């Protein structure tokens, strides 16, 4: 939405295509906040934000891209506020900022613990104000590449059925992440990596797909996230003996160490028998009812509803869950891919701001800053190109119709949900917080087996109207392709860096592996290439906590 608003401001014709109503997008679930070095709580600067992000990325983030985001973030926050975002305030009236993991200063601007919800509604209002056309509940099924450049996309009308061609000189993918590839995940049901698979099949490499971040505090019953804001406000993590076990793994940062470190510490605690029913305990009781009710009301509600626990009185059982995918469509600092006319921004993209590990609060900022930049660059490109008019041939639409109708009518084979579940369990167990050559080989074999099995699917609903069976089948193909890229990249990367933790290669190996993985479509299979990381100011140093 931020990209669409900016492109519209350039004076070009813009439409948003979304498989959900825009305000139901997954961003609405973001709780904790959005990072910008405003320096309202303590002294802070874009340089310090840049350093923390580079370090957090385990030196895999491109430092030019990180510098841009950290420099432009404060202006973007003020603009969001002017658009109508109601952020929480400090006693002196300025925007409040809370501490977040691995940040050198309290830098996270927030609206209580419903930041994403607030932002997504403000942006939707702006879409309406700017009179941007929205094709909602249209599922994009393919990009159209004509003579080497993007000419638009094909979409299935979920509500009424039927394939539509949407001709466009420029397409910006903003389709979000792929957390649903994993069994325990904080991601919404719709986060199935569609945009990554669309770009991959069109010939754009996917970058650093092996890096999936696990969030340390998710509920066991359904993967729902309990925000890092809880630890930012002073929450403790304890094992079954009441011990604050982070003292062993990160004696300085403790609970506010970066997410990869905390997730690994929890995983070890649980594996070594010091957990409670497959979880550790997030203790907020010492914060007192007033702070919990004013600063963390959403988290309290989630704990009450889904874990049956009131955090004012007792700790919340939590465990690591797949949360944020650092990898994505390989784009430059304006969001442009190698295919003219095809761009990407937000979680679907890999600029790369987050490298091997994202810092909490940086991804909402990336969606805004890089969304705005992609919208501006694509909008200006349209103006400069003059009378370029993308066209989609009727035959292309007819082919897509045939493909989707064949899938719609298929009644021999397996149910998509069965394969989806098999995939998610295998990824959580074999390509999760800790990985080895053996587990990754098993995961890859499983993904290949599932890709084969998914050639024959059984759809129970053969109708045109609101056919969620069809949508889930399409999402399954995207999940499987993304999973193949993830495990293939993870198997090749013989080191531990950020969220990619190999028990058989426990150290970071800058000599061999300080480079980006590129996974390219090669006759349906994954081909790996590499490209260098951009280093501007910060030479890699070994992390300490
Ligand atoms: C529970 C949770 C809490 C989080 N909290 C924070 C936080 O506090 N701070 C922070 O910085 N980050 C946070 N994150 C991460 C952050 O929220 C996400 O990275 C970010 O919101 C992703 O935004 P997006 O615009 O890229 O994608 P999304 O918000 O997921 O939007 C994707 C859009 O693409 C559409 N789409 C997808 N596929 C198709 C298709 N095939 N056809 C048509 N449309 C399609 C969807 O309909 C949707 O509208 C959190 C993540 C989770 C899971």
Tab-separated table of N, CA and C in Angstrom, residues 316-379:
chain	number	residue	atom	x	y	z
A	316	UNK	N	3.852	-17.058	31.056
A	316	UNK	CA	3.244	-17.607	29.834
A	316	UNK	C	4.198	-18.654	29.244
A	317	UNK	N	3.710	-19.892	28.971
A	317	UNK	CA	4.583	-20.877	28.313
A	317	UNK	C	4.791	-20.491	26.843
A	318	UNK	N	6.045	-20.414	26.416
A	318	UNK	CA	6.359	-20.016	25.036
A	318	UNK	C	7.445	-20.908	24.458
A	319	UNK	N	7.565	-20.913	23.131
A	319	UNK	CA	8.628	-21.682	22.463
A	319	UNK	C	8.949	-21.000	21.124
A	320	UNK	N	10.084	-21.351	20.485
A	320	UNK	CA	10.425	-20.711	19.212
A	320	UNK	C	9.471	-21.130	18.087
A	321	UNK	N	9.119	-20.182	17.226
A	321	UNK	CA	8.266	-20.480	16.066
A	321	UNK	C	8.769	-19.707	14.851
A	322	UNK	N	8.602	-20.287	13.640
A	322	UNK	CA	9.054	-19.619	12.411
A	322	UNK	C	8.321	-18.282	12.285
A	323	UNK	N	9.067	-17.213	12.011
A	323	UNK	CA	8.472	-15.891	12.189
A	323	UNK	C	8.694	-14.961	11.016
A	324	UNK	N	9.918	-14.862	10.573
A	324	UNK	CA	10.218	-13.871	9.527
A	324	UNK	C	11.247	-14.460	8.573
A	325	UNK	N	10.991	-14.282	7.278
A	325	UNK	CA	11.905	-14.853	6.299
A	325	UNK	C	12.801	-13.750	5.754
A	326	UNK	N	14.096	-13.891	6.060
A	326	UNK	CA	15.035	-12.845	5.617
A	326	UNK	C	15.243	-12.892	4.106
A	327	UNK	N	15.082	-14.074	3.508
A	327	UNK	CA	15.328	-14.218	2.079
A	327	UNK	C	14.170	-13.682	1.255
A	328	UNK	N	14.375	-13.649	-0.068
A	328	UNK	CA	13.293	-13.206	-0.941
A	328	UNK	C	13.797	-12.820	-2.314
A	329	UNK	N	12.953	-12.092	-3.023
A	329	UNK	CA	13.254	-11.718	-4.410
A	329	UNK	C	14.463	-10.775	-4.433
A	330	UNK	N	15.456	-11.124	-5.210
A	330	UNK	CA	16.684	-10.326	-5.273
A	330	UNK	C	16.406	-8.993	-5.976
A	331	UNK	N	16.488	-7.893	-5.203
A	331	UNK	CA	16.250	-6.566	-5.792
A	331	UNK	C	17.326	-5.595	-5.336
A	332	UNK	N	17.431	-4.458	-6.046
A	332	UNK	CA	18.420	-3.446	-5.658
A	332	UNK	C	17.800	-2.457	-4.666
A	333	UNK	N	18.514	-1.377	-4.365
A	333	UNK	CA	18.046	-0.467	-3.309
A	333	UNK	C	16.847	0.389	-3.734
A	334	UNK	N	16.373	0.215	-4.974
A	334	UNK	CA	15.100	0.841	-5.379
A	334	UNK	C	14.012	-0.214	-5.544
A	335	UNK	N	14.338	-1.462	-5.191
A	335	UNK	CA	13.337	-2.521	-5.282
A	335	UNK	C	13.228	-3.138	-6.664
A	336	UNK	N	14.184	-2.849	-7.549
A	336	UNK	CA	14.079	-3.351	-8.925
A	336	UNK	C	14.773	-4.700	-9.073
A	337	UNK	N	14.122	-5.611	-9.805
A	337	UNK	CA	14.715	-6.941	-10.032
A	337	UNK	C	15.467	-6.936	-11.370
A	338	UNK	N	15.981	-8.099	-11.747
A	338	UNK	CA	16.724	-8.152	-13.017
A	338	UNK	C	15.785	-8.134	-14.223
A	339	UNK	N	14.484	-8.354	-14.006
A	339	UNK	CA	13.541	-8.293	-15.136
A	339	UNK	C	12.963	-6.875	-15.209
A	340	UNK	N	13.165	-6.159	-16.319
A	340	UNK	CA	12.613	-4.808	-16.423
A	340	UNK	C	11.113	-4.821	-16.155
A	341	UNK	N	10.663	-3.884	-15.318
A	341	UNK	CA	9.235	-3.787	-15.018
A	341	UNK	C	8.802	-4.622	-13.821
A	342	UNK	N	9.707	-5.408	-13.243
A	342	UNK	CA	9.334	-6.234	-12.089
A	342	UNK	C	10.124	-5.780	-10.855
A	343	UNK	N	9.388	-5.433	-9.809
A	343	UNK	CA	9.956	-4.876	-8.583
A	343	UNK	C	9.429	-5.675	-7.388
A	344	UNK	N	10.049	-5.465	-6.235
A	344	UNK	CA	9.521	-6.107	-5.025
A	344	UNK	C	9.880	-5.272	-3.803
A	345	UNK	N	8.990	-5.301	-2.798
A	345	UNK	CA	9.238	-4.569	-1.547
A	345	UNK	C	8.553	-5.282	-0.394
A	346	UNK	N	9.120	-5.109	0.799
A	346	UNK	CA	8.542	-5.747	1.981
A	346	UNK	C	9.138	-7.124	2.178
A	347	UNK	N	8.418	-7.987	2.885
A	347	UNK	CA	9.002	-9.282	3.265
A	347	UNK	C	9.267	-10.176	2.067
A	348	UNK	N	8.544	-9.988	0.978
A	348	UNK	CA	8.780	-10.816	-0.211
A	348	UNK	C	10.157	-10.536	-0.816
A	349	UNK	N	10.700	-9.341	-0.522
A	349	UNK	CA	11.949	-8.915	-1.176
A	349	UNK	C	13.154	-9.200	-0.296
A	350	UNK	N	14.316	-9.244	-0.941
A	350	UNK	CA	15.574	-9.309	-0.197
A	350	UNK	C	16.477	-8.243	-0.795
A	351	UNK	N	16.628	-7.109	-0.066
A	351	UNK	CA	17.358	-5.961	-0.655
A	351	UNK	C	18.884	-6.109	-0.566
A	352	UNK	N	19.571	-6.447	0.508
A	352	UNK	CA	19.155	-7.083	1.725
A	352	UNK	C	19.433	-6.203	2.937
A	353	UNK	N	18.354	-5.896	3.676
A	353	UNK	CA	18.494	-5.101	4.890
A	353	UNK	C	18.773	-5.997	6.096
A	354	UNK	N	18.242	-7.200	6.096
A	354	UNK	CA	18.284	-8.015	7.318
A	354	UNK	C	19.369	-9.082	7.309
A	355	UNK	N	19.976	-9.346	6.168
A	355	UNK	CA	21.053	-10.321	6.098
A	355	UNK	C	20.630	-11.668	6.632
A	356	UNK	N	21.375	-12.171	7.621
A	356	UNK	CA	21.116	-13.512	8.147
A	356	UNK	C	20.156	-13.488	9.320
A	357	UNK	N	19.808	-12.283	9.795
A	357	UNK	CA	18.947	-12.203	10.971
A	357	UNK	C	18.367	-10.792	11.093
A	358	UNK	N	17.044	-10.715	11.141
A	358	UNK	CA	16.389	-9.399	11.217
A	358	UNK	C	16.257	-8.949	12.664
A	359	UNK	N	16.444	-7.656	12.906
A	359	UNK	CA	16.150	-7.121	14.233
A	359	UNK	C	14.677	-6.760	14.318
A	360	UNK	N	14.066	-7.061	15.463
A	360	UNK	CA	12.662	-6.722	15.670
A	360	UNK	C	12.430	-5.237	15.415
A	361	UNK	N	11.342	-4.906	14.747
A	361	UNK	CA	11.009	-3.507	14.467
A	361	UNK	C	11.572	-3.006	13.147
A	362	UNK	N	12.532	-3.746	12.571
A	362	UNK	CA	13.125	-3.290	11.308
A	362	UNK	C	12.297	-3.679	10.085
A	363	UNK	N	11.429	-4.676	10.208
A	363	UNK	CA	10.751	-5.105	8.974
A	363	UNK	C	9.559	-4.221	8.640
A	364	UNK	N	8.825	-3.762	9.667
A	364	UNK	CA	7.775	-2.785	9.342
A	364	UNK	C	8.417	-1.558	8.701
A	365	UNK	N	9.571	-1.160	9.253
A	365	UNK	CA	10.252	0.013	8.683
A	365	UNK	C	10.652	-0.258	7.239
A	366	UNK	N	11.119	-1.498	6.984
A	366	UNK	CA	11.515	-1.811	5.598
A	366	UNK	C	10.312	-1.739	4.653
A	367	UNK	N	9.148	-2.235	5.109
A	367	UNK	CA	7.978	-2.197	4.216
A	367	UNK	C	7.648	-0.749	3.842
A	368	UNK	N	7.828	0.168	4.806
A	368	UNK	CA	7.475	1.571	4.555
A	368	UNK	C	8.553	2.257	3.705
A	369	UNK	N	9.806	2.181	4.158
A	369	UNK	CA	10.867	2.919	3.454
A	369	UNK	C	11.088	2.343	2.052
A	370	UNK	N	11.212	1.024	1.974
A	370	UNK	CA	11.460	0.437	0.651
A	370	UNK	C	10.185	0.336	-0.185
A	371	UNK	N	9.029	0.303	0.459
A	371	UNK	CA	7.775	0.396	-0.298
A	371	UNK	C	7.684	1.757	-0.978
A	372	UNK	N	7.958	2.807	-0.172
A	372	UNK	CA	7.928	4.168	-0.741
A	372	UNK	C	8.940	4.299	-1.877
A	373	UNK	N	10.144	3.793	-1.672
A	373	UNK	CA	11.191	3.944	-2.695
A	373	UNK	C	10.810	3.205	-3.980
A	374	UNK	N	10.274	1.973	-3.829
A	374	UNK	CA	9.904	1.209	-5.034
A	374	UNK	C	8.767	1.915	-5.770
A	375	UNK	N	7.792	2.425	-5.007
A	375	UNK	CA	6.664	3.135	-5.629
A	375	UNK	C	7.137	4.367	-6.374
A	376	UNK	N	8.056	5.112	-5.749
A	376	UNK	CA	8.577	6.332	-6.371
A	376	UNK	C	9.365	5.985	-7.645
A	377	UNK	N	10.259	4.991	-7.540
A	377	UNK	CA	11.125	4.664	-8.687
A	377	UNK	C	10.295	4.113	-9.847
A	378	UNK	N	9.331	3.233	-9.526
A	378	UNK	CA	8.507	2.659	-10.595
A	378	UNK	C	7.621	3.747	-11.215
A	379	UNK	N	7.076	4.624	-10.364
A	379	UNK	CA	6.216	5.708	-10.866
A	379	UNK	C	6.993	6.622	-11.809
